Amino acid sequence: MTLAETLADLRHQTVAGRHAETGLWVSGVLRERIAAGQLPPGTKLSEEPLCEALGVSRNTLREAFSTLSAERIVTRIPNRGVFVARPTADDIREIYRVRRYLEPAALAYTLTDEVAGPILDRLRQAVEQARAARAAGSIPGMAGANQEFHAGIVALTGSERLNRLMAQVLAEMRLVFRSMDEDEHFHAPYVDDNARVVELLGAGRQSDAAALLTAYLRRAEAQLLSALAEPGR
Amino acid sequence: MTLAETLADLRHQTVAGRHAETGLWVSGVLRERIAAGQLPPGTKLSEEPLCEALGVSRNTLREAFSTLSAERIVTRIPNRGVFVARPTADDIREIYRVRRYLEPAALAYTLTDEVAGPILDRLRQAVEQARAARAAGSIPGMAGANQEFHAGIVALTGSERLNRLMAQVLAEMRLVFRSMDEDEHFHAPYVDDNARVVELLGAGRQSDAAALLTAYLRRAEAQLLSALAEPGR
DNA sequence: TCTTTCAGATTGTTGAACAATCCGTCGAAG
DNA sequence: CTTCGACGGATTGTTCAACAATCTGAAAGA
């Protein structure tokens, strides 16, 4: 069975018989593959081979490209094609600019009410998971738990749009880590910072938590930017 | 000359000869028409008539639909079609949730540096424009100036993504006003509030400005929600 | 009155075709 | 030897026509 048939088959298992979801399915598959690192930053996504591999038409594939392009997971260059996004230094600055507004605001402006309760648990769980991953030496585990933590912070807002924006930003962060294999010792120091943030938040010291997080984000940004400037790239 | 020919002609004047921009052009035209109120909320956008009117193929039109749907200007119901969005009460709550996080954060967390200078002018100009519109009794003028003011606030962040998010939210706000013709006396009271916000911001009292804006946004939300609950709808 | 069925209309998806653009190669001029 | 421009192949952008899937509304039946 060829790759094309395998994927087309997968599709029939996944969305068998359903109408009006092919484009979504395609964008979902590509998102996964990119997040998993199977399609590294810079990879060209040629239309014809991909169509055959996925078992869909060019039109449908292009619809998926539109979606991913809007999410910045993929870069479309007119008349040249689409490529898996390779974040630049400016992209990193933009990502952290967004995070520096969104995350502290989520901490500071959210009243500790019925919404915050379940999410506090979610945050504590993410911290626990990160600690376990650190103990096990699992870098992907730490990265995942860290993303879950920051997604949880924005979830405090209860806003669907802000959550979606944060999800996109975190997806772009994954591309940053794949662009430079600077995953090694990046996450470890922040596990304890995350724990401290939850602690402060649980104690009702919201503005302290926000301040800590702001400093934290500035440090992380600087670290990534200097890593990007290194000989590695 | 039929409507179809008129629009197709307009297209040739606008993007004559250019490749790879038809989809953008279509989404732009629809965005305009919707913002201008020529296509009121709830209007069904049938594919075939629109294709003919715009002089593009169904595929291209559907690409534009994807864009507008992602921006929430249009609602796509699978196998039923796309409609000009008609914001619900929950949508209004979501809009103001986003604004209550974004706008105060933009005021509070932005240092008064070289970025803030030009934008302060922009804000003052918007206030001036709103006053002129109020004096002239122009409701669209006040609405426009008000939108420009709030867009300017988020522009303080210097973030492209936050600016885009705010632009989408403001576009949805226009749909809210068109859903219920509650434009009458809505904007007038806020002109002076806007002026006060700029004043506080110029004096370096950022957190006071943010607090004022927060209260302001809560009031506006409540006003719109109660207007929506009235017999008018 | 309520359900069921059935056509007609509309959307979802495909495949093929053509136009526009880009890329690399080749040849000519300097 | 280098630089520049023309040419051809490959890829993307867009259109068109067809068919499959789904919805809508009205007629037929219980």
Coordinates of C-alpha atoms (C1' of nucleotides) in Angstrom, one line a residue:
Chain A
M1 CA 0.0 0.0 0.0
T2 CA 1.5 3.3 -1.0
L3 CA 1.7 6.3 1.2
A4 CA -1.0 7.9 -0.8
E5 CA -3.3 5.0 -0.2
T6 CA -2.4 4.8 3.4
L7 CA -3.4 8.5 4.1
A8 CA -6.4 8.3 1.9
D9 CA -7.5 5.3 3.8
L10 CA -6.9 7.0 7.1
R11 CA -9.2 9.7 5.8
H12 CA -12.0 7.2 5.1
Q13 CA -11.6 5.8 8.6
T14 CA -11.6 9.3 10.1
V15 CA -14.3 11.2 8.4
A16 CA -15.9 8.3 6.6
G17 CA -18.9 9.3 4.5
R18 CA -19.0 12.8 5.9
H19 CA -19.5 15.7 3.7
A20 CA -18.3 19.2 4.3
E21 CA -15.3 18.4 6.4
T22 CA -12.6 17.5 4.0
G23 CA -10.8 20.8 4.2
L24 CA -10.9 20.7 8.0
W25 CA -9.5 17.2 7.9
V26 CA -6.6 18.2 5.6
S27 CA -5.6 21.2 7.7
G28 CA -5.8 19.0 10.8
V29 CA -3.5 16.4 9.4
L30 CA -1.0 19.0 8.3
R31 CA -1.1 20.8 11.6
E32 CA -0.4 17.5 13.4
R33 CA 2.5 16.6 11.1
I34 CA 4.0 20.0 11.5
A35 CA 3.6 20.0 15.2
A36 CA 5.1 16.6 15.4
G37 CA 8.2 17.8 13.5
Q38 CA 7.7 15.5 10.6
L39 CA 7.6 18.5 8.4
P40 CA 10.4 20.8 9.6
P41 CA 10.3 24.6 9.2
G42 CA 11.2 25.6 5.7
T43 CA 9.8 22.5 4.1
K44 CA 8.1 23.2 0.8
L45 CA 4.6 21.9 0.6
S46 CA 4.1 21.2 -3.1
E47 CA 0.5 20.9 -4.2
E48 CA 0.6 18.0 -6.5
P49 CA 2.5 15.5 -4.4
L50 CA 0.5 16.5 -1.3
C51 CA -2.8 16.1 -3.1
E52 CA -1.9 12.6 -4.1
A53 CA -0.5 11.7 -0.7
L54 CA -3.7 12.9 1.1
G55 CA -6.1 11.8 -1.6
V56 CA -7.8 15.1 -2.0
S57 CA -8.0 17.6 -4.9
R58 CA -5.9 20.7 -5.3
N59 CA -8.8 22.9 -4.5
T60 CA -9.4 21.3 -1.2
L61 CA -5.7 21.3 -0.3
R62 CA -5.5 25.0 -1.1
E63 CA -8.5 25.6 1.2
A64 CA -6.5 23.9 4.0
F65 CA -3.5 26.1 3.1
S66 CA -5.6 29.2 3.5
T67 CA -6.5 28.1 7.0
L68 CA -2.9 27.2 8.1
S69 CA -1.6 30.4 6.5
A70 CA -4.0 32.5 8.6
E71 CA -2.7 30.7 11.6
R72 CA 0.9 31.5 10.6
I73 CA 1.8 27.8 10.7
V74 CA 2.6 28.0 7.1
T75 CA 3.9 30.8 4.9
R76 CA 2.4 31.4 1.5
I77 CA 4.6 33.2 -1.1
P78 CA 2.5 34.1 -4.1
N79 CA 3.3 32.1 -7.2
R80 CA 6.0 30.3 -5.4
G81 CA 4.2 28.0 -3.0
V82 CA 3.6 27.4 0.7
F83 CA 6.3 26.5 3.2
V84 CA 6.3 25.4 6.8
A85 CA 6.9 28.6 8.6
R86 CA 10.4 29.4 9.9
P87 CA 10.0 32.0 12.6
T88 CA 12.4 34.9 12.4
A89 CA 13.8 37.0 15.3
D90 CA 11.1 39.5 14.6
D91 CA 8.5 36.8 14.9
I92 CA 9.9 35.8 18.3
R93 CA 9.7 39.4 19.4
E94 CA 6.1 39.6 18.2
I95 CA 5.2 36.3 19.9
Y96 CA 6.5 37.5 23.2
R97 CA 4.9 40.9 22.8
V98 CA 1.5 39.2 22.5
R99 CA 2.3 36.9 25.5
R100 CA 3.5 39.8 27.7
Y101 CA 0.1 41.5 27.2
L102 CA -2.1 38.5 27.3
E103 CA -0.7 36.4 30.1
P104 CA -0.2 39.0 32.8
A105 CA -3.5 40.5 32.0
A106 CA -5.2 37.1 32.4
L107 CA -3.6 36.7 35.8
A108 CA -4.2 40.3 37.0
Y109 CA -7.7 41.0 35.8
T110 CA -9.3 37.7 36.5
L111 CA -11.3 37.6 39.7
T112 CA -10.9 34.5 41.7
D113 CA -14.4 33.2 41.2
E114 CA -16.0 30.1 39.9
V115 CA -14.1 30.2 36.7
A116 CA -10.7 30.3 38.3
G117 CA -11.2 27.3 40.4
P118 CA -11.1 24.5 37.9
I119 CA -8.3 26.2 36.0
L120 CA -6.2 26.5 39.1
D121 CA -6.3 22.8 39.2
R122 CA -5.4 22.6 35.6
L123 CA -2.4 24.8 36.3
R124 CA -1.3 22.7 39.3
Q125 CA -1.6 19.6 37.2
A126 CA 0.6 21.1 34.5
V127 CA 3.3 22.0 37.0
E128 CA 3.2 18.5 38.4
Q129 CA 3.5 17.0 34.9
A130 CA 6.4 19.3 34.2
R131 CA 8.2 18.2 37.4
A132 CA 7.7 14.5 36.5
A133 CA 9.0 15.1 33.0
R134 CA 12.0 17.0 34.3
A135 CA 12.7 14.1 36.7
A136 CA 12.5 11.6 33.9
G137 CA 14.7 13.8 31.7
S138 CA 12.0 14.1 29.0
I139 CA 12.4 17.3 27.1
P140 CA 9.2 16.9 25.0
G141 CA 7.4 16.1 28.2
M142 CA 8.6 19.4 29.8
A143 CA 7.8 21.3 26.6
G144 CA 4.3 19.9 26.5
A145 CA 3.6 20.6 30.1
N146 CA 4.9 24.1 29.8
Q147 CA 2.6 24.8 26.9
E148 CA -0.3 23.4 28.8
F149 CA 0.6 25.7 31.7
H150 CA 0.6 28.9 29.6
A151 CA -2.5 27.8 27.7
G152 CA -4.2 27.4 31.1
I153 CA -3.2 30.9 32.1
V154 CA -5.0 32.4 29.2
A155 CA -7.9 30.1 29.7
L156 CA -8.5 32.1 32.9
T157 CA -9.9 34.8 30.7
G158 CA -12.8 32.6 29.6
S159 CA -12.5 34.1 26.1
E160 CA -12.7 31.8 23.1
R161 CA -10.9 34.3 20.9
L162 CA -8.0 34.9 23.3
N163 CA -7.7 31.1 23.8
R164 CA -7.5 30.6 20.1
L165 CA -4.9 33.4 19.7
M166 CA -2.8 31.8 22.4
A167 CA -3.1 28.4 20.8
Q168 CA -1.8 29.8 17.6
V169 CA 1.0 31.6 19.3
L170 CA 2.0 28.4 21.1
A171 CA 1.9 26.5 17.8
E172 CA 4.3 29.1 16.4
M173 CA 6.5 28.6 19.5
R174 CA 6.8 24.9 18.7
L175 CA 8.1 26.0 15.3
V176 CA 10.7 28.2 17.0
F177 CA 12.0 25.3 19.0
R178 CA 12.2 23.2 15.9
S179 CA 14.0 25.9 14.0
M180 CA 16.8 25.8 16.5
D181 CA 17.3 22.7 18.5
E182 CA 17.7 24.8 21.6
D183 CA 15.3 22.7 23.6
E184 CA 17.9 21.2 25.8
H185 CA 18.1 23.3 28.9
F186 CA 15.5 25.8 28.0
H187 CA 12.5 24.6 29.9
A188 CA 14.0 23.2 33.1
P189 CA 14.5 26.5 35.0
Y190 CA 11.0 27.6 34.3
V191 CA 9.3 24.7 36.0
D192 CA 9.9 26.3 39.4
D193 CA 8.8 29.7 38.2
N194 CA 5.6 28.2 37.0
A195 CA 5.0 26.6 40.4
R196 CA 5.6 30.0 42.1
V197 CA 3.1 31.7 39.8
V198 CA 0.4 29.2 40.7
E199 CA 1.3 29.6 44.4
L200 CA 1.0 33.4 44.2
L201 CA -2.2 33.1 42.3
G202 CA -3.7 30.6 44.7
A203 CA -2.9 33.0 47.6
G204 CA -4.8 35.8 45.9
R205 CA -1.6 37.8 45.1
Q206 CA -2.5 38.3 41.5
S207 CA -0.4 41.3 40.7
D208 CA 2.6 39.6 42.1
A209 CA 2.0 36.6 40.0
A210 CA 1.6 38.9 36.9
A211 CA 4.8 40.7 37.7
L212 CA 6.7 37.5 38.1
L213 CA 5.4 36.2 34.8
T214 CA 6.3 39.4 33.0
A215 CA 9.9 39.1 34.1
Y216 CA 9.9 35.5 33.3
L217 CA 8.7 36.1 29.7
R218 CA 11.3 38.8 29.2
R219 CA 14.0 36.5 30.2
A220 CA 12.7 33.7 28.0
E221 CA 12.5 36.0 25.0
A222 CA 16.1 37.2 25.5
Q223 CA 17.3 33.7 25.9
L224 CA 15.7 32.6 22.6
L225 CA 16.9 35.6 20.7
S226 CA 20.5 35.1 21.8
A227 CA 20.2 31.4 21.0
L228 CA 18.9 32.4 17.5
A229 CA 21.9 34.7 17.0
E230 CA 24.4 31.9 17.7
P231 CA 26.4 30.1 15.1
G232 CA 23.8 27.3 15.0
R233 CA 21.9 29.3 12.5
Chain B
M1 CA -24.5 47.3 -18.2
T2 CA -25.6 44.6 -15.7
L3 CA -24.5 44.5 -12.1
A4 CA -22.4 41.5 -12.9
E5 CA -20.6 43.5 -15.6
T6 CA -20.2 46.5 -13.4
L7 CA -18.5 44.6 -10.6
A8 CA -16.4 42.5 -12.9
D9 CA -15.4 45.7 -14.6
L10 CA -14.5 47.3 -11.3
R11 CA -12.3 44.3 -10.6
H12 CA -10.4 44.8 -13.8
Q13 CA -9.7 48.4 -12.9
T14 CA -8.7 47.4 -9.4
V15 CA -6.4 44.4 -9.8
A16 CA -6.0 44.5 -13.5
G17 CA -3.8 41.8 -14.8
R18 CA -2.6 40.8 -11.4
H19 CA -2.3 37.1 -10.5
A20 CA -2.7 35.6 -7.1
E21 CA -4.9 38.3 -5.6
T22 CA -8.4 37.5 -6.8
G23 CA -9.4 35.8 -3.5
L24 CA -8.1 38.8 -1.5
W25 CA -10.0 41.2 -3.8
V26 CA -13.3 39.3 -3.3
S27 CA -13.0 39.1 0.5
G28 CA -12.2 42.8 0.5
V29 CA -15.2 43.7 -1.6
L30 CA -17.5 41.7 0.7
R31 CA -16.0 43.1 3.8
E32 CA -16.6 46.6 2.5
R33 CA -20.2 45.9 1.5
I34 CA -20.9 44.3 4.9
A35 CA -19.3 47.1 6.8
A36 CA -21.2 49.6 4.8
G37 CA -24.5 47.9 5.7
Q38 CA -25.4 47.0 2.2
L39 CA -25.5 43.4 3.3
P40 CA -27.3 43.4 6.6
P41 CA -26.8 40.7 9.3
G42 CA -28.5 37.5 8.4
T43 CA -28.3 38.0 4.7
K44 CA -27.7 34.8 2.9
L45 CA -24.7 34.9 0.5
S46 CA -25.6 32.3 -2.1
E47 CA -22.7 31.2 -4.2
E48 CA -24.0 31.2 -7.7
P49 CA -25.6 34.7 -7.8
L50 CA -22.5 36.2 -6.0
C51 CA -20.1 34.5 -8.4
E52 CA -21.9 36.0 -11.3
A53 CA -22.1 39.4 -9.7
L54 CA -18.4 39.5 -8.9
G55 CA -17.3 37.8 -12.0
V56 CA -15.3 35.1 -10.2
S57 CA -15.6 31.3 -10.0
R58 CA -17.2 29.5 -7.2
N59 CA -13.8 28.2 -6.0
T60 CA -12.4 31.7 -5.6
L61 CA -15.6 32.9 -3.9
R62 CA -15.4 30.0 -1.5
E63 CA -11.8 30.9 -0.7
A64 CA -13.0 34.4 0.2
F65 CA -15.7 32.9 2.4
S66 CA -13.1 31.0 4.3
T67 CA -11.2 34.2 5.1
L68 CA -14.4 36.1 6.2
S69 CA -15.6 33.1 8.2
A70 CA -12.3 33.0 10.1
E71 CA -12.8 36.7 10.8
R72 CA -16.3 36.0 12.1
I73 CA -17.8 38.5 9.7
V74 CA -19.7 35.7 8.1
T75 CA -21.2 32.5 9.5
R76 CA -20.8 29.3 7.6
I77 CA -23.3 26.5 8.2
P78 CA -22.3 23.3 6.5
N79 CA -24.4 22.3 3.6
R80 CA -26.6 25.3 4.2
G81 CA -24.5 28.2 3.1
V82 CA -22.9 31.3 4.5
F83 CA -24.7 34.3 6.0
V84 CA -23.7 37.7 7.2
A85 CA -23.0 37.2 10.9
R86 CA -25.7 38.3 13.3
P87 CA -24.0 38.6 16.7
T88 CA -25.9 37.1 19.7
A89 CA -25.9 38.2 23.3
D90 CA -23.1 35.7 23.9
D91 CA -21.1 37.2 21.1
I92 CA -21.4 40.6 22.7
R93 CA -20.2 39.2 26.0
E94 CA -17.3 37.6 24.2
I95 CA -16.4 40.8 22.4
Y96 CA -16.3 42.8 25.6
R97 CA -14.4 40.1 27.4
V98 CA -11.7 40.4 24.8
R99 CA -11.8 44.2 24.9
R100 CA -11.7 44.3 28.7
Y101 CA -8.4 42.3 28.7
L102 CA -6.8 43.9 25.7
E103 CA -7.5 47.6 26.0
P104 CA -6.7 48.1 29.7
A105 CA -3.6 46.0 29.3
A106 CA -2.5 48.1 26.4
L107 CA -2.9 51.2 28.5
A108 CA -1.3 49.9 31.6
Y109 CA 1.6 47.9 30.3
T110 CA 2.8 50.2 27.7
L111 CA 5.7 52.4 28.7
T112 CA 5.5 56.0 27.6
D113 CA 8.3 55.8 25.1
E114 CA 8.9 56.5 21.5
V115 CA 6.1 54.2 20.4
A116 CA 3.4 55.9 22.6
G117 CA 4.1 59.4 21.2
P118 CA 2.7 59.2 17.7
I119 CA -0.2 57.1 19.0
L120 CA -1.1 59.7 21.6
D121 CA -1.5 62.1 18.8
R122 CA -3.7 59.6 17.0
L123 CA -5.9 59.2 20.0
R124 CA -6.2 63.0 20.5
Q125 CA -7.1 63.3 16.8
A126 CA -9.8 60.7 17.2
V127 CA -11.3 62.5 20.2
E128 CA -11.3 65.7 18.2
Q129 CA -13.0 64.0 15.3
A130 CA -15.6 62.5 17.6
R131 CA -16.4 65.9 19.1
A132 CA -16.8 67.4 15.6
A133 CA -19.1 64.6 14.6
R134 CA -21.1 65.0 17.8
A135 CA -21.5 68.7 17.1
A136 CA -22.6 68.0 13.6
G137 CA -25.0 65.4 14.8
S138 CA -23.3 62.7 12.6
I139 CA -23.8 59.3 14.2
P140 CA -21.7 57.4 11.6
G141 CA -19.0 60.0 12.2
M142 CA -19.1 59.4 16.0
A143 CA -19.1 55.7 15.5
G144 CA -16.1 55.8 13.2
A145 CA -14.1 58.1 15.4
N146 CA -14.9 55.9 18.4
Q147 CA -13.6 52.8 16.6
E148 CA -10.5 54.7 15.5
F149 CA -10.0 55.6 19.2
H150 CA -10.2 52.1 20.5
A151 CA -8.1 50.7 17.6
G152 CA -5.5 53.3 18.6
I153 CA -5.4 52.1 22.1
V154 CA -4.6 48.6 21.1
A155 CA -2.0 50.0 18.6
L156 CA -0.1 51.1 21.8
T157 CA 0.9 47.5 22.1
G158 CA 2.8 47.6 18.8
S159 CA 1.7 44.0 18.2
E160 CA 0.5 43.1 14.7
R161 CA -1.5 40.2 16.0
L162 CA -3.3 42.1 18.7
N163 CA -4.0 44.9 16.2
R164 CA -5.5 42.4 13.8
L165 CA -7.6 40.8 16.6
M166 CA -8.9 44.2 17.7
A167 CA -9.7 45.0 14.1
Q168 CA -11.8 41.9 13.8
V169 CA -13.6 42.6 17.1
L170 CA -14.4 46.1 15.9
A171 CA -15.7 44.7 12.7
E172 CA -18.0 42.5 14.7
M173 CA -19.1 45.5 16.7
R174 CA -20.2 47.2 13.5
L175 CA -22.4 44.1 12.9
V176 CA -23.8 44.5 16.4
F177 CA -24.9 48.1 15.7
R178 CA -26.5 47.0 12.5
S179 CA -28.3 44.2 14.1
M180 CA -30.1 46.6 16.3
D181 CA -30.4 50.2 15.2
E182 CA -29.4 51.3 18.7
D183 CA -26.8 53.7 17.3
E184 CA -28.8 56.8 18.3
H185 CA -27.6 57.9 21.7
F186 CA -25.0 55.3 22.3
H187 CA -21.8 57.0 21.3
A188 CA -22.4 60.5 22.6
P189 CA -21.6 59.9 26.3
Y190 CA -18.4 58.2 25.6
V191 CA -16.8 61.0 23.7
D192 CA -15.9 62.7 27.0
D193 CA -14.8 59.5 28.6
N194 CA -12.4 59.0 25.7
A195 CA -11.0 62.5 26.2
R196 CA -10.5 61.8 29.8
V197 CA -8.6 58.6 29.1
V198 CA -6.2 60.4 26.8
E199 CA -5.8 63.1 29.4
L200 CA -4.8 60.5 32.1
L201 CA -2.6 58.7 29.7
G202 CA -0.8 61.9 28.7
A203 CA -0.2 62.7 32.4
G204 CA 1.4 59.3 32.9
R205 CA -1.4 58.0 35.1
Q206 CA -1.7 54.8 33.1
S207 CA -3.4 52.6 35.7
D208 CA -6.1 55.3 36.3
A209 CA -6.7 55.4 32.6
A210 CA -7.0 51.6 32.5
A211 CA -9.4 51.6 35.4
L212 CA -11.6 54.2 33.8
L213 CA -11.6 52.3 30.5
T214 CA -12.6 49.1 32.3
A215 CA -15.6 50.7 34.0
Y216 CA -16.5 52.3 30.6
L217 CA -16.4 49.0 28.8
R218 CA -18.5 47.3 31.4
R219 CA -21.1 50.1 31.1
A220 CA -21.1 49.9 27.3
E221 CA -21.6 46.1 27.4
A222 CA -24.5 46.3 29.8
Q223 CA -26.1 49.0 27.7
L224 CA -25.8 46.9 24.5
L225 CA -27.1 43.8 26.2
S226 CA -30.2 45.5 27.6
A227 CA -30.8 47.1 24.2
L228 CA -30.6 43.7 22.6
A229 CA -33.2 42.3 25.1
E230 CA -35.7 45.0 24.2
P231 CA -38.8 44.4 22.0
G232 CA -36.8 45.6 19.0
R233 CA -35.6 42.0 18.6
Chain C
dT1 C1' -52.6 16.7 12.5
dC2 C1' -48.5 14.4 12.1
dT3 C1' -45.2 11.9 9.8
dT4 C1' -43.0 10.3 5.6
dT5 C1' -41.4 10.6 1.0
dC6 C1' -39.8 12.7 -2.8
dA7 C1' -38.1 16.0 -6.0
dG8 C1' -35.6 20.5 -6.6
dA9 C1' -32.2 23.5 -5.2
dT10 C1' -27.8 24.4 -3.0
dT11 C1' -23.5 23.2 -1.2
dG12 C1' -19.1 20.1 -1.1
dT13 C1' -15.6 18.1 -3.8
dT14 C1' -13.3 16.6 -7.8
dG15 C1' -10.7 16.6 -12.1
dA16 C1' -9.0 18.8 -16.0
dA17 C1' -7.8 22.8 -18.5
dC18 C1' -5.6 27.2 -19.3
dA19 C1' -3.2 31.5 -17.8
dA20 C1' 0.4 33.7 -15.2
dT21 C1' 4.5 33.5 -12.8
dC22 C1' 8.9 31.7 -11.3
dC23 C1' 13.3 29.1 -11.8
dG24 C1' 17.4 27.5 -13.9
dT25 C1' 19.8 27.0 -18.1
dC26 C1' 21.9 28.5 -22.1
dG27 C1' 23.9 31.6 -25.2
dA28 C1' 25.6 36.1 -26.5
dA29 C1' 27.7 40.3 -25.5
dG30 C1' 31.1 42.8 -23.0
Chain D
dC1 C1' 35.4 35.0 -17.2
dT2 C1' 31.5 37.5 -15.9
dT3 C1' 27.0 39.5 -16.7
dC4 C1' 22.8 39.9 -18.9
dG5 C1' 18.7 38.6 -21.3
dA6 C1' 15.8 35.0 -23.7
dC7 C1' 13.8 30.6 -23.6
dG8 C1' 11.5 26.4 -21.8
dG9 C1' 9.9 23.6 -18.1
dA10 C1' 7.7 23.3 -13.8
dT11 C1' 4.6 25.2 -10.4
dT12 C1' 1.0 28.1 -8.9
dG13 C1' -3.5 30.8 -9.7
dT14 C1' -8.0 30.6 -11.5
dT15 C1' -11.8 28.9 -14.1
dC16 C1' -15.1 25.6 -15.6
dA17 C1' -18.1 21.7 -15.6
dA18 C1' -19.7 17.7 -13.5
dC19 C1' -21.2 14.7 -9.8
dA20 C1' -22.1 13.5 -4.8
dA21 C1' -24.1 14.8 -0.5
dT22 C1' -27.2 17.4 2.0
dC23 C1' -31.0 20.5 2.9
dT24 C1' -35.6 22.5 2.0
dG25 C1' -40.3 22.6 1.2
dA26 C1' -44.3 20.6 -0.3
dA27 C1' -47.2 16.7 -1.6
dA28 C1' -48.8 12.1 -0.1
dG29 C1' -50.2 9.0 3.2
dA30 C1' -51.7 7.3 7.9

